[in-house]
Amino acid sequence: MAEYEYEYDQEYMGQEDEWEREGLLDPAWERQQRKTFTAWCNSHLRKAGTQIEEIAEDFRNGLKLMLLLEVISGERLPKPDRGKLRFHQIANVNKALDFIASKGVKLVSIGAEEIVDGNTKMTLGMIWTIILRFAIQDISVEESSSKEGLLLWCQRKTAPYKNVNVQNFHTSWKDGLAFCALIHRHRPELIPNYHELRKDDPIGNLNLAFEIAEKYLDIPKMLDAEDIVNTARPDEKAIMTYVSCYYHAFSGLQKAETAANRICKVLRVNQENERLMEEYERLASDLLEWIRKTIPWLENRTRDNTLPGTQHKLEEFRDYRRKHKPPKLEDKSKLEIIFNTLQTKLRLSNRPAYMPSEGKMVADIANAWKKLEFAEKGFEEWLLAELRRLERLDHLARKFKHKSDIHEEWTEGKEVMLQDTDFKNCNLYELKALRKKHEAFESDLAAHQDRVEQIAAIAQELNDLEYWDVVTINARCQRICDQWDRLGALTQKRRNALDEAEKILERVDQYHLEFAKRAAPFNNWMDGAKEDLVDMFIVHTMDEIQGLIDAHEAFKMTLPEADKEFNAIMMCITEVQRIVQQLDLKGVTINPYTNITGEELKQKWQDVNNLVPQRDSVLQQEMVRQQNHERLRRQFAQKANSVGPWIEKQAEAIATIGMQMQGTLEDALLKLKNMEAQIMAYKPNMDELETYNQAIQESLVFENKHTQYTMETLRVGWEQLLTSIARTINEVENQILTREAKGIPEEKLQEFRASFSHFDKKRTLALEPESFRQCLLSMGYHFNPGREGDAEFAHILGVVDPNGSGYVTFQAFLDFMTRETTDSDTAEQVMQSFKILAGDKPYITQEELRRELPPDQAEYCIARMTHYTGPDGIPGALDYISFATALYGESDL
């Protein structure tokens, strides 16, 4: 006995194998199958002018079985044996089974002997395999075939009917509404009152569908309404057989469904692209608006001329750096990712490249970001310079007050003294003394000229640096200068008066004169020394403070000589006192040549000697402060010299993975994501550097010779690293998308990447036009000589660089090298699909769109299609031709 196996729907057989074996033994199911299969066979045998009455008996001799196969296949079988003996019948059945096997069918445990013996179970199984092979197997809906395809077709066709829910081929059909819905969907005029059908009248619904199908669709009645309703689970094979007749009866309308599928696919792609465009436009607008508002703040140079106010601005700037800028940097990176992904999807779907709104190109955003960073750098430099300026101003203002106080103390009473006419009432000796005293004053006056010039210079510098209380400074300086001019004029006037009386002045006390001559400069020296010893200073480096310490040490070296001078001057007083005591002189104890007394000199000399150790202490304290500054510099430098090379190494590693990746794209993507995690985990090091940098700025440390890295360069490197890892991950994901969409083998992708990397000499992940041309030549691309070849290359360059950026990315190179492998929809195909839905009319109606397309995509088309203006149009007609053209001619509808 010959046995065959039939593999027709493995998934269906695997899922329901258990209940199917039991079902074949169920009398109710067997009865339904016998009736349905008999009707199905007769629907084909009547074309040959015959039919069967009992399926198990009438196929026993094999003659009608062979005839059935010839009718449904349209092919001729071998000539049957006409004898009536058993072996003749077996031979005929085997010819039929061999023909079935030749069509790729494997019959399991079904032999010719069982069919000849009238085995009902085997006969029904054989007919079921024939139905599957010739009526169901070729059904295909959206890449699903056989049972799944037929079920999906039923679901699609009954989807608009709320009271129908087709989930299987047994219980979903018991109320009869699914059969009526299929008929109404394709031939609504056959059941005009469909909305009046009730779910609680299943027998009426089933008989209505069976009668209409038999009368108008030439589908014989294969099922019995009562059997279906009274059976808990109707026979699935019987239902599938009968439903497949509906599918073939309506197969003429399949073109419309195919056209609808194509339109749905195109519209889904377009809707996603529009969503990405809208998101890009929104993010770009928000980012550009933020930059537009932020730059004026960074460019604002309004001063309040106070250290607290400027330090507050510096804190606001640090807050901007830490809190406000990082989210915007993420938005900028997201914009680039959206733009690259959108361009890739547009290329893959045969759409034109996306051109953002004016002023919102990626280059425009990059330029705006550069302006922001330029303004940011300028603002920080201005703030630090302003801090230095205000510190300098505060120092100069205190120095001006100190010197002015000393000068005004010295000039107090000088005008009254110079205007005195005491020389008219003194004798010759007293007159000579007055003259010598005046000469000493002139010497003192000349010595103070330098101090006045210093005061004027400090006032001028305060004016140049725009000191906030410059009005008071200028007023005081003007008073000092005016007084100084009056002192000069009065001094000259008194000298002239004394010169006139000089003829009567002859004798002078040499000791007093010697004292006056030596005491005045020594007194000025001590004044200058005291002023220097208490002078305020500002330094920024250890070298500068060491210079002050060295200068102080040099000053201390001059003290022994000054001590000798002091003793010599005091010796003059001692000699005067000795002569006075020795000669008992009267009226000569007061030195007529100077107001400087021995006690005053002694006190000033003591003050100088006391100020020297105080100056030592101040300088040593400043040395400690500068040593702390040096510690801050070294602390920052140590961390920066670690972070800087790390950032550079990571950036180089990212570039290497981008163009010299080993293994698959998925391996590279995994490496990049691991690197991204490592980079984000490294951020505490940048935060630590920010803390060091803040301490340095707060200590007003401006230079660091221990490292080449500044906080600004490290910030820029960090931000570029974040942008680079995000961009590279996006590029690899786009390459994976391209590879999957175009079916590029991994070896071919590696070959493209190796060629591209070879000509990417600068490692910028992009080729200049000439390098791109050499790369194409190396890949075997041929250009015609002369202008014709140049024009051909210019055309190619316009394809791979539509925005005219001046370089070709690897993604664009990959798209060009694989441009012939994509099966893309075209505007003409979409237009033809709409034409099928419209029934060959040049326009389409809203009702047709809603009937053939899913609700959301139907409304999408209705909202965007323009009204049809042709002479043969009807009210509400829509122009699908211009809509299809717009889909592929413009990215933005």
mmCIF file of N, CA, C and O in Angstrom, residues 261 691 854:
data_model
loop_
_atom_site.group_PDB
_atom_site.id
_atom_site.type_symbol
_atom_site.label_atom_id
_atom_site.label_comp_id
_atom_site.label_asym_id
_atom_site.label_seq_id
_atom_site.Cartn_x
_atom_site.Cartn_y
_atom_site.Cartn_z
ATOM 1 N N ASN A 261 -2.747 48.481 0.799
ATOM 2 C CA ASN A 261 -1.565 48.124 1.604
ATOM 3 C C ASN A 261 -0.366 48.984 1.241
ATOM 4 O O ASN A 261 0.386 49.443 2.098
ATOM 5 N N THR A 691 35.788 72.062 41.045
ATOM 6 C CA THR A 691 35.959 72.496 42.435
ATOM 7 C C THR A 691 37.338 73.127 42.625
ATOM 8 O O THR A 691 37.473 74.180 43.255
ATOM 9 N N PRO A 854 -7.208 52.127 6.714
ATOM 10 C CA PRO A 854 -7.462 52.233 8.164
ATOM 11 C C PRO A 854 -7.906 53.648 8.497
ATOM 12 O O PRO A 854 -7.543 54.605 7.821
#
